[in-house]
Coordinates of C-alpha atoms and ligand atoms in Angstrom, one line a residue:
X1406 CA -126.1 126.3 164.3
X1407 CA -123.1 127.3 165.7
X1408 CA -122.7 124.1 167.1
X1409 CA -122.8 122.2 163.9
X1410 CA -120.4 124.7 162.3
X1411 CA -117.5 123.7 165.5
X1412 CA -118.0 120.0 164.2
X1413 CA -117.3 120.9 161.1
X1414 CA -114.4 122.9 161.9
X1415 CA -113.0 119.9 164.1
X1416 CA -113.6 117.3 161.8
X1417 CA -112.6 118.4 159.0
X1418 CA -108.6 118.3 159.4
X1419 CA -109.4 114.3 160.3
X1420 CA -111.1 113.8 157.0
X1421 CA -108.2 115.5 154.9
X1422 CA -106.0 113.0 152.6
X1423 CA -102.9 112.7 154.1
X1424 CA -100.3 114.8 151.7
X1425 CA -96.2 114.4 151.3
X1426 CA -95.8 118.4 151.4
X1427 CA -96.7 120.7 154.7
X1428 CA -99.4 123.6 153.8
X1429 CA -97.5 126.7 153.9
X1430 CA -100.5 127.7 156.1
X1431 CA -99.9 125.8 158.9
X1432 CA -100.0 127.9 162.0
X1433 CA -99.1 126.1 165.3
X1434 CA -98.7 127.1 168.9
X1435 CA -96.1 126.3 171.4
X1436 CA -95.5 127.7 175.3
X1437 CA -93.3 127.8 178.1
X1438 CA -93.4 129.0 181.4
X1439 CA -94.8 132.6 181.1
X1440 CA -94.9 132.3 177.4
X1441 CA -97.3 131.5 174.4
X1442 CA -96.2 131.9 170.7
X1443 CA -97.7 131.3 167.7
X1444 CA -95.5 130.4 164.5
X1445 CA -96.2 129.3 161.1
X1446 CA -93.9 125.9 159.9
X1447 CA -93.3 125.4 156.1
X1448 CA -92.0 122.2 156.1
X1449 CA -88.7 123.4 156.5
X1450 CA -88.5 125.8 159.7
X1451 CA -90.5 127.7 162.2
X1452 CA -91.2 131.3 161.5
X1453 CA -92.9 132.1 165.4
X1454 CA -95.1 135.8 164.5
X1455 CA -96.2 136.1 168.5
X1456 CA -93.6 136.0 171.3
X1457 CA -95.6 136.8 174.2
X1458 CA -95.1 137.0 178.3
X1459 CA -97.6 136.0 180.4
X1460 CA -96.1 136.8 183.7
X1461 CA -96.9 134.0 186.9
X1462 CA -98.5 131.7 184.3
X1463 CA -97.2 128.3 183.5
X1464 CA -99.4 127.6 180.0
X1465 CA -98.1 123.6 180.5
X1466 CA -101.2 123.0 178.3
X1467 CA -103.3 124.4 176.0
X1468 CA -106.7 123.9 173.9
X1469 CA -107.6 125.6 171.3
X1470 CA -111.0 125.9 170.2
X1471 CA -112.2 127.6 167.0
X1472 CA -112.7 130.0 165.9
X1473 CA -110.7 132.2 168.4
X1474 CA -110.7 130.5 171.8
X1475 CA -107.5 129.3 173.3
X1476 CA -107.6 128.3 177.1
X1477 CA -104.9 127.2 179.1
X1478 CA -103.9 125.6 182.6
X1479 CA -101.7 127.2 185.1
X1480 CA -99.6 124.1 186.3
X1481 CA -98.3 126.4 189.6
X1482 CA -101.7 127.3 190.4
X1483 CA -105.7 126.8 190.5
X1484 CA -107.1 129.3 187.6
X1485 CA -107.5 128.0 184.1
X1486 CA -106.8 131.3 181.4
X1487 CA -108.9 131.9 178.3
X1488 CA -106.9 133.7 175.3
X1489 CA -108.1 135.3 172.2
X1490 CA -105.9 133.9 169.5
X1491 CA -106.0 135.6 166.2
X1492 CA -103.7 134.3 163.2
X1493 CA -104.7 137.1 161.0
X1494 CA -103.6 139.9 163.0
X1495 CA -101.0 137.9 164.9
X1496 CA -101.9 138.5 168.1
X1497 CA -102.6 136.6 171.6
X1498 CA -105.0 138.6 174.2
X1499 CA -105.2 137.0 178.2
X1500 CA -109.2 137.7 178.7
X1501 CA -110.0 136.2 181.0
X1502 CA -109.0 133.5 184.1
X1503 CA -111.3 131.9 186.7
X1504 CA -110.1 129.7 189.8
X1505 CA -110.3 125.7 189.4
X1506 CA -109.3 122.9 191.0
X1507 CA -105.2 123.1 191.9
X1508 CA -102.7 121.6 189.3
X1509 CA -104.3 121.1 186.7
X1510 CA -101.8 119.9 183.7
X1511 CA -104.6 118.7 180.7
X1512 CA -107.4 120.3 179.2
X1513 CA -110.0 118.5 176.6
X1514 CA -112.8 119.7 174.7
X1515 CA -115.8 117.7 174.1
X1516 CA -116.8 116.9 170.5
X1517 CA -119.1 119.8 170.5
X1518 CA -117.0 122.5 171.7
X1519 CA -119.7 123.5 174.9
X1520 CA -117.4 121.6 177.5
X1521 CA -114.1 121.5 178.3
X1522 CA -112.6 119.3 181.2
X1523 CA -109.3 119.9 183.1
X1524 CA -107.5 117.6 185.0
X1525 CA -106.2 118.3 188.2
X1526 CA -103.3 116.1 188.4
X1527 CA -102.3 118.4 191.6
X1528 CA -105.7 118.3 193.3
X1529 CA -107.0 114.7 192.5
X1530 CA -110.0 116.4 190.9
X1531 CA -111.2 117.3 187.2
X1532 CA -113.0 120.7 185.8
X1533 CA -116.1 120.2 184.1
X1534 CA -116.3 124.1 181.9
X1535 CA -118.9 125.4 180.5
X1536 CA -117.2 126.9 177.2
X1537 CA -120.2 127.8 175.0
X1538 CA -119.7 131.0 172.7
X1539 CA -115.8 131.4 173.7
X1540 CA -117.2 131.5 177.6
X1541 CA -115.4 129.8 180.5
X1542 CA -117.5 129.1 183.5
X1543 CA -117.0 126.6 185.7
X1544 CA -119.8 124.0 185.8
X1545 CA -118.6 121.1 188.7
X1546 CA -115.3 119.6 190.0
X1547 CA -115.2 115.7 190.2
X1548 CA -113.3 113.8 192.9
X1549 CA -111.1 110.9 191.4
X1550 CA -112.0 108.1 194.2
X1551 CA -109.3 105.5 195.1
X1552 CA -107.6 103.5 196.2
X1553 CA -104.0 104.7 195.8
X1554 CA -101.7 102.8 193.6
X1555 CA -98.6 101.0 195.5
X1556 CA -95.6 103.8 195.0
X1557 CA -95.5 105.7 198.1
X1558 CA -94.0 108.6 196.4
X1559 CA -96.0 108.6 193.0
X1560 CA -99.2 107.7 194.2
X1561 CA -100.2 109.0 197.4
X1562 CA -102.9 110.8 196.2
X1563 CA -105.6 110.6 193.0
X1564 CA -103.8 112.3 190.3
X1565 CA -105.7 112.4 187.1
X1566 CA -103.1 113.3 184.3
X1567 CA -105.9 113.3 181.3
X1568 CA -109.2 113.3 180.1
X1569 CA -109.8 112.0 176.6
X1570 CA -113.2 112.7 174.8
X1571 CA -114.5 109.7 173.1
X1572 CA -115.6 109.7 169.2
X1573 CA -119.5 109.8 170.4
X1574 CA -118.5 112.9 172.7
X1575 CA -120.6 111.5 175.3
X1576 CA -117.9 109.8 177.2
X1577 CA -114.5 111.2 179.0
X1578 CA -111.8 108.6 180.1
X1579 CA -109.8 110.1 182.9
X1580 CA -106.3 108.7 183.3
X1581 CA -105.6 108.5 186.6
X1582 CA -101.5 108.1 187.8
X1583 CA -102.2 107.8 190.9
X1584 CA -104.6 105.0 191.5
X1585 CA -103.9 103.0 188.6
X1586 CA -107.1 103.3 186.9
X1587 CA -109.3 105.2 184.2
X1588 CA -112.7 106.7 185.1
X1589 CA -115.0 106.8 182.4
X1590 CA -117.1 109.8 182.9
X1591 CA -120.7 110.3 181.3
X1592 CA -121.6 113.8 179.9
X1593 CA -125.5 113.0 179.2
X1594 CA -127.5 115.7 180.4
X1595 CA -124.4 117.5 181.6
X1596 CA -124.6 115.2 184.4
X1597 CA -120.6 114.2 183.7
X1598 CA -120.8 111.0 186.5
X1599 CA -118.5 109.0 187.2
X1600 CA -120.0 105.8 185.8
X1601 CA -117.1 103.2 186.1
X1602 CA -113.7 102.9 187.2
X1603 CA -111.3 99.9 185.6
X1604 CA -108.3 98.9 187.4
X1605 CA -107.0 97.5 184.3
X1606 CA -103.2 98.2 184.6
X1607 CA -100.2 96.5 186.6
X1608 CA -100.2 98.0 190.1
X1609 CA -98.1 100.8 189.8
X1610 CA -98.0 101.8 186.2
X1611 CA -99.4 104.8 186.7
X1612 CA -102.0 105.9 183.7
X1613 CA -100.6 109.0 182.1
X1614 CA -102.2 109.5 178.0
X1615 CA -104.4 107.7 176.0
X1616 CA -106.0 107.7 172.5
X1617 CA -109.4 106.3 171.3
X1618 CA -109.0 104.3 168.1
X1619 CA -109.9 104.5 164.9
X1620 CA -110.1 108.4 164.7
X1621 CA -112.6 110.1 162.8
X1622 CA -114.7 107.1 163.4
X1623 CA -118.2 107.4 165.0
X1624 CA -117.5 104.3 167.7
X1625 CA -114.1 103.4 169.3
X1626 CA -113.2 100.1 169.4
X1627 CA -110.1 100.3 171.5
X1628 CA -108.3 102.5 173.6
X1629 CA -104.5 102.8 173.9
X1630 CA -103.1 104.0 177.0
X1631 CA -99.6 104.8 177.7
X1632 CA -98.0 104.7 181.5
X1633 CA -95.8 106.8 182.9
X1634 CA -93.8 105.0 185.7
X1635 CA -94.2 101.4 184.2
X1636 CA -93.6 103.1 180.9
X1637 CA -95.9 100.1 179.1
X1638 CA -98.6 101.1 176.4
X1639 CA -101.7 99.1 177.2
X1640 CA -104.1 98.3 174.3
X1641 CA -107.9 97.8 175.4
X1642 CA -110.6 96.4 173.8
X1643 CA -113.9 98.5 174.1
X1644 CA -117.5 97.2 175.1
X1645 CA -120.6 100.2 174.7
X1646 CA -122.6 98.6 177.0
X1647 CA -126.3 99.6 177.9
X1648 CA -125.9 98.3 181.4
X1649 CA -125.2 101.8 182.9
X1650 CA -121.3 101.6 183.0
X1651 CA -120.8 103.5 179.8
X1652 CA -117.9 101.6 178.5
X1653 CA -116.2 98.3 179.7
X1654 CA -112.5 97.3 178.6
X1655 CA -110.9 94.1 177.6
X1656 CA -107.1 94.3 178.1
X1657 CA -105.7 92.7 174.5
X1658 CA -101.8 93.7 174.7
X1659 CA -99.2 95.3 177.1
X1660 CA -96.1 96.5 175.4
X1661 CA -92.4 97.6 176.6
X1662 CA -92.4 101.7 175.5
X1663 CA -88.9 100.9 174.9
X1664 CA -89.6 97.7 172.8
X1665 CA -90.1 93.9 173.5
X1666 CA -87.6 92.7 175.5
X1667 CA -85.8 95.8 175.8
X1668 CA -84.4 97.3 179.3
X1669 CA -86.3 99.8 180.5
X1670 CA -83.9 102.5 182.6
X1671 CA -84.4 103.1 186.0
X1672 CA -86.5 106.6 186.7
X1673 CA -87.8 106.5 182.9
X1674 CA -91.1 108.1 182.5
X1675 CA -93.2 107.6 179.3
X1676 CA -94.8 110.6 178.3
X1677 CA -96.9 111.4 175.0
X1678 CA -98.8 108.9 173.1
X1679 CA -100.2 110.5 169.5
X1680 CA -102.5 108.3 167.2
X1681 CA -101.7 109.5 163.7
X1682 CA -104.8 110.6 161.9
X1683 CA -104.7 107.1 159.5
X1684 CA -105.2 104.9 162.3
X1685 CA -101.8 103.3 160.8
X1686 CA -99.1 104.2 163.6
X1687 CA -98.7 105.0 167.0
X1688 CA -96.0 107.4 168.4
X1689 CA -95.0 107.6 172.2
X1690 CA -92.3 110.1 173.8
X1691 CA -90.0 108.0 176.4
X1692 CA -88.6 110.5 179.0
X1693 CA -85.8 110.2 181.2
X1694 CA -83.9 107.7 179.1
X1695 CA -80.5 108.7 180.5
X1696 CA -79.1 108.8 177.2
X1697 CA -78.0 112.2 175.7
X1698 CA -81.6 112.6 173.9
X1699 CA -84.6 111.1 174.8
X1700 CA -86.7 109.3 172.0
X1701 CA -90.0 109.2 170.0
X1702 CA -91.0 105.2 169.2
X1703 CA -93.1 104.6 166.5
X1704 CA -95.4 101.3 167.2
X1705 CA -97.3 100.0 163.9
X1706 CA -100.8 99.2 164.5
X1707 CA -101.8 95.7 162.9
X1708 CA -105.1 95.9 161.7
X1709 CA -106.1 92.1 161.4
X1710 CA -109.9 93.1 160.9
X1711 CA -113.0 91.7 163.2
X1712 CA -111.4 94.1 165.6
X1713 CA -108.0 92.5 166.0
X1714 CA -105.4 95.4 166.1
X1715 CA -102.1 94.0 167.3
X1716 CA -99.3 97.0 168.0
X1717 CA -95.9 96.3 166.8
X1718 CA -92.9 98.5 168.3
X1719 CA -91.2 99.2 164.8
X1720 CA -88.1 101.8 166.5
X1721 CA -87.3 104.9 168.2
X1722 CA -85.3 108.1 166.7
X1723 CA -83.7 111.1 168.9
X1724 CA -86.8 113.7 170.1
X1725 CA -83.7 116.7 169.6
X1726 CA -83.1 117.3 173.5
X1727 CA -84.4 115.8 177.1
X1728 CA -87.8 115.6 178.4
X1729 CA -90.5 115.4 175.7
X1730 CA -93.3 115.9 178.0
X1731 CA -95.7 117.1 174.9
X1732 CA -95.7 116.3 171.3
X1733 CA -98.5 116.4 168.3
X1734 CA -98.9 115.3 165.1
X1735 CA -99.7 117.8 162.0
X1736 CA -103.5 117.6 160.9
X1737 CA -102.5 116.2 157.6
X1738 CA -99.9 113.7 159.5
X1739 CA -97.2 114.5 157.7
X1740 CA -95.3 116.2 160.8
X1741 CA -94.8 115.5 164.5
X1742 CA -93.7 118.6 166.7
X1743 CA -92.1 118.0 169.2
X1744 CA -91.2 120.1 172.7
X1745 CA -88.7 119.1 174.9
X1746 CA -87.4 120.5 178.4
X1747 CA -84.4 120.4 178.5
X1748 CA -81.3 119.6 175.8
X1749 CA -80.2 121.0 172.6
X1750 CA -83.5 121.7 170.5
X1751 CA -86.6 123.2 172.1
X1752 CA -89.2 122.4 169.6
X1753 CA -88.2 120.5 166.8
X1754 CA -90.1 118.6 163.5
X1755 CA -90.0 115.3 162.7
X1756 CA -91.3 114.4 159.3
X1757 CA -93.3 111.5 159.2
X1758 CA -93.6 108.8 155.5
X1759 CA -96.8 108.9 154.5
X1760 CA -96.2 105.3 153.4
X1761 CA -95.0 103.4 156.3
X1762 CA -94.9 105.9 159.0
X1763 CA -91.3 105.8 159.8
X1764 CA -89.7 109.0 161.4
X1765 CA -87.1 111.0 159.6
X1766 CA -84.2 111.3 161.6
X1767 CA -83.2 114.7 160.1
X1768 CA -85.0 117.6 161.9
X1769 CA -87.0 119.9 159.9
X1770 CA -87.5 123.3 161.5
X1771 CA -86.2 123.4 164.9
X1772 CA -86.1 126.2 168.1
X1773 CA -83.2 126.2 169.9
X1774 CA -83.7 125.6 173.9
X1775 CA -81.4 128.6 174.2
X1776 CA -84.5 130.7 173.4
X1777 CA -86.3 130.1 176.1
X1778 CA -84.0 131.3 179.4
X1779 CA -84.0 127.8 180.6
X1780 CA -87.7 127.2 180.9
X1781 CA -87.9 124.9 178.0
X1782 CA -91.5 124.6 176.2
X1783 CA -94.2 122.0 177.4
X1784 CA -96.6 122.3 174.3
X1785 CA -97.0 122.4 170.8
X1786 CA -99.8 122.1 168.5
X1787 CA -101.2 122.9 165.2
X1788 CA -104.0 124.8 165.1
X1789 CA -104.6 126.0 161.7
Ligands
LIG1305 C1 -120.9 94.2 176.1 O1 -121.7 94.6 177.2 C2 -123.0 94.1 177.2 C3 -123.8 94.6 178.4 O2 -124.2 95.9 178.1 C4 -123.0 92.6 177.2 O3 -124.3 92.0 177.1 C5 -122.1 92.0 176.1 O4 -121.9 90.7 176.2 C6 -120.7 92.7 176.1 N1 -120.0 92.3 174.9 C7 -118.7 91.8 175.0 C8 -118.1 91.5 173.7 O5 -118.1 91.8 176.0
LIG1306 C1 -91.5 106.1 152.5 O1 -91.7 104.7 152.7 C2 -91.8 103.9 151.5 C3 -92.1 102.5 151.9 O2 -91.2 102.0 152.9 C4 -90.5 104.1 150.8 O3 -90.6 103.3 149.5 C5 -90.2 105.5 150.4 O4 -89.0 105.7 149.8 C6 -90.2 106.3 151.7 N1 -90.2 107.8 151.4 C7 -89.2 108.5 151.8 C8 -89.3 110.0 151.4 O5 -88.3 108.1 152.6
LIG1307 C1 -89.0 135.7 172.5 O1 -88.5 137.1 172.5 C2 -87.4 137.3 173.4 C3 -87.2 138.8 173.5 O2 -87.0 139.3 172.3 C4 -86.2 136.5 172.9 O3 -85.1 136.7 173.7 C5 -86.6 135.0 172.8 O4 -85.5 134.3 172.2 C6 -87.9 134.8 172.0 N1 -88.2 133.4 172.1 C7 -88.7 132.7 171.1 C8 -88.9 131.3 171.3 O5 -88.9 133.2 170.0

């Protein structure tokens, strides 16, 4: 029962028309080092209602997980915190934390809500959690094999950045920076196996973030993958196979984060890729630009039917400040928040047409970096 009820709960945001106007409801939540808030947006600014420390945490990501479940990494350490998050009396409780692998920088629920995986981008390992009934137990820890990828500096170890739950929830693809390659893990039977491994990037792109495609769909057909140092976004065609590897890929398109043709700087480092919940437009945050902000591209996704998407890089607009390590996109899509390190704006909204999803390049609702002592925030997500 309860399980059926989560599904519900996650689903249902996906399934809502997309609409011009923000709910005056929306409640999101957004952290920096030793911090998590919680903040209502309007459409028009952020009203944060929970400003609270955490001392010796680094909360660099976060999941929450309904009803009242909010767990987060500890990027300068090896626990992994469970919160009780509650937006009617406005308040954020540390329960409980329990010790993981080492840096671990991502954390996914499964479909279900009963798992949660972490990835230890620090460790070259990923946490498989038992979460049932707002629990957190640790279940296994899963070495990312190699080889390494070619950078010397970057990849001289496994580092696996993310793990992406796929629409059947059976499958996690881990993204792995430093050895070029995703792992497709299989939960059946809470076995959660490494079941393949597809070198299918250039040789030091390192994998960062990725997105299954079409959301709210009960099969993917593609996966989208963005990489950090080769700052590329790789489109893949997907195979279910019954031939025990879970999922095979067919590489259909490698495209410039910065645009065709385009010059990438030197030291760039892609870092966000959000599929916005019409399966009409990609976003990506581009990092280390060199320019006075960093940027959000928008990339059109060309649905030519019999499977055929084709990704079109449309432009970029200012992300408010410098290192956009995180951003989201609102439930009903109308909205991207985004966080950034460093620079002028902290957290700021973009407002997203409905129509053609291009980016307004007026901010709407914004947090000063000032605001957080220097430690500017890494996440930001709606959760209500
Ligand atoms: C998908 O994988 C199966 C093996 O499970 C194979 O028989 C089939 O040809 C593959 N399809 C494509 C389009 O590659
Ligand atoms: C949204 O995009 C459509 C199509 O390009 C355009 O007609 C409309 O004016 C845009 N809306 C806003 C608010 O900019
Ligand atoms: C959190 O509260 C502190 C102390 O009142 C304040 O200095 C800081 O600006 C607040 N930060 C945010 C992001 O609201």
């Amino acid at each position: 029962m309860r399980i059926s009820t989560l599904s519900a709960a996650f689903i249902a945001p996906a399934l809502a028309a997309p609409t011009t106007s923000q709910a005056s409801s929306t409640k999101v939540v957004y952290a920096n080092s030793g911090h998590i808030y919680l903040a209502s947006y309007d459409g028009s600014k952020f009203t944060t209602a929970v400003n609270s420390s955490f001392p010796n945490t680094d909360p660099s990501w976060l999941a929450f997980v309904p009803p009242n479940s909010l767990y987060a990494v500890n990027d300068i350490a090896s626990n992994t915190f469970l919160y009780n998050i509650n937006t009617n009396t406005n308040t954020i409780k540390q329960t409980t934390n329990k010790q993981g692998s080492g840096g671990v920088v991502h954390l996914e629920a499964n479909k279900a809500g009963t798992r949660m995986l972490g990835a230890g981008y620090g460790s070259g390992k990923i946490d498989v959690w038992n979460i049932e009934n707002g629990g957190l137990s640790l279940i296994k820890s899963i070495t990312s094999p190699g080889p390494l990828g070619p950078d010397p500096d970057r990849q001289d170890a496994p580092h696996p950045h993310q793990t992406v739950n796929d629409p059947t929830g059976r499958y996690f693809f881990a993204n792995d920076l430093g050895t070029d390659s995703i792992l497709v893990i299989d939960s059946q039977n809470d076995a959660f196996n490494i079941v393949n491994r597809m070198a299918v990037v250039p040789a030091g792109s390192g994998p960062r973030h990725g997105v299954f495609y079409p959301f709210g769909a009960a099969k993917a057909t593609h996966y989208f993958l963005l990489c950090e140092m080769g700052n590329v976004v790789i489109s893949y065609k997907l195979n279910y196979t019954d031939n025990g590897k879970g999922i095979e890929f067919t590489t259909t398109q490698v495209l410039n984060t910065f645009g065709p043709n385009s010059q990438k700087p030197a030291g760039a480092g892609a870092g966000e890729l959000v599929l916005s919940p019409d399966n009409k437009d990609l976003y990506l945050s581009n990092r280390l630009t060199g320019q006075a902000t960093d940027n959000i591209a928008h990339i059109k996704l060309i649905d030519n039917g019999a499977d055929n998407v084709q990704l079109l890089w449309i432009n970029s607009v200012s992300s408010g400040g410098t290192g956009p390590r995180m951003f989201s996109i609102s439930n009903d899509g109308s909205s991207l928040f985004v966080t950034n390190q460093d620079g002028a704006l902290g957290v700021a909204a973009i407002s997203r047409n409905a129509t053609d999803g291009s980016l307004d390049t007026k901010f709407h609702g914004t947090i000063s970096n000032s605001a957080f002592g220097g430690q500017g925030p890494q996440y930001i997500k709606q959760i209500q």
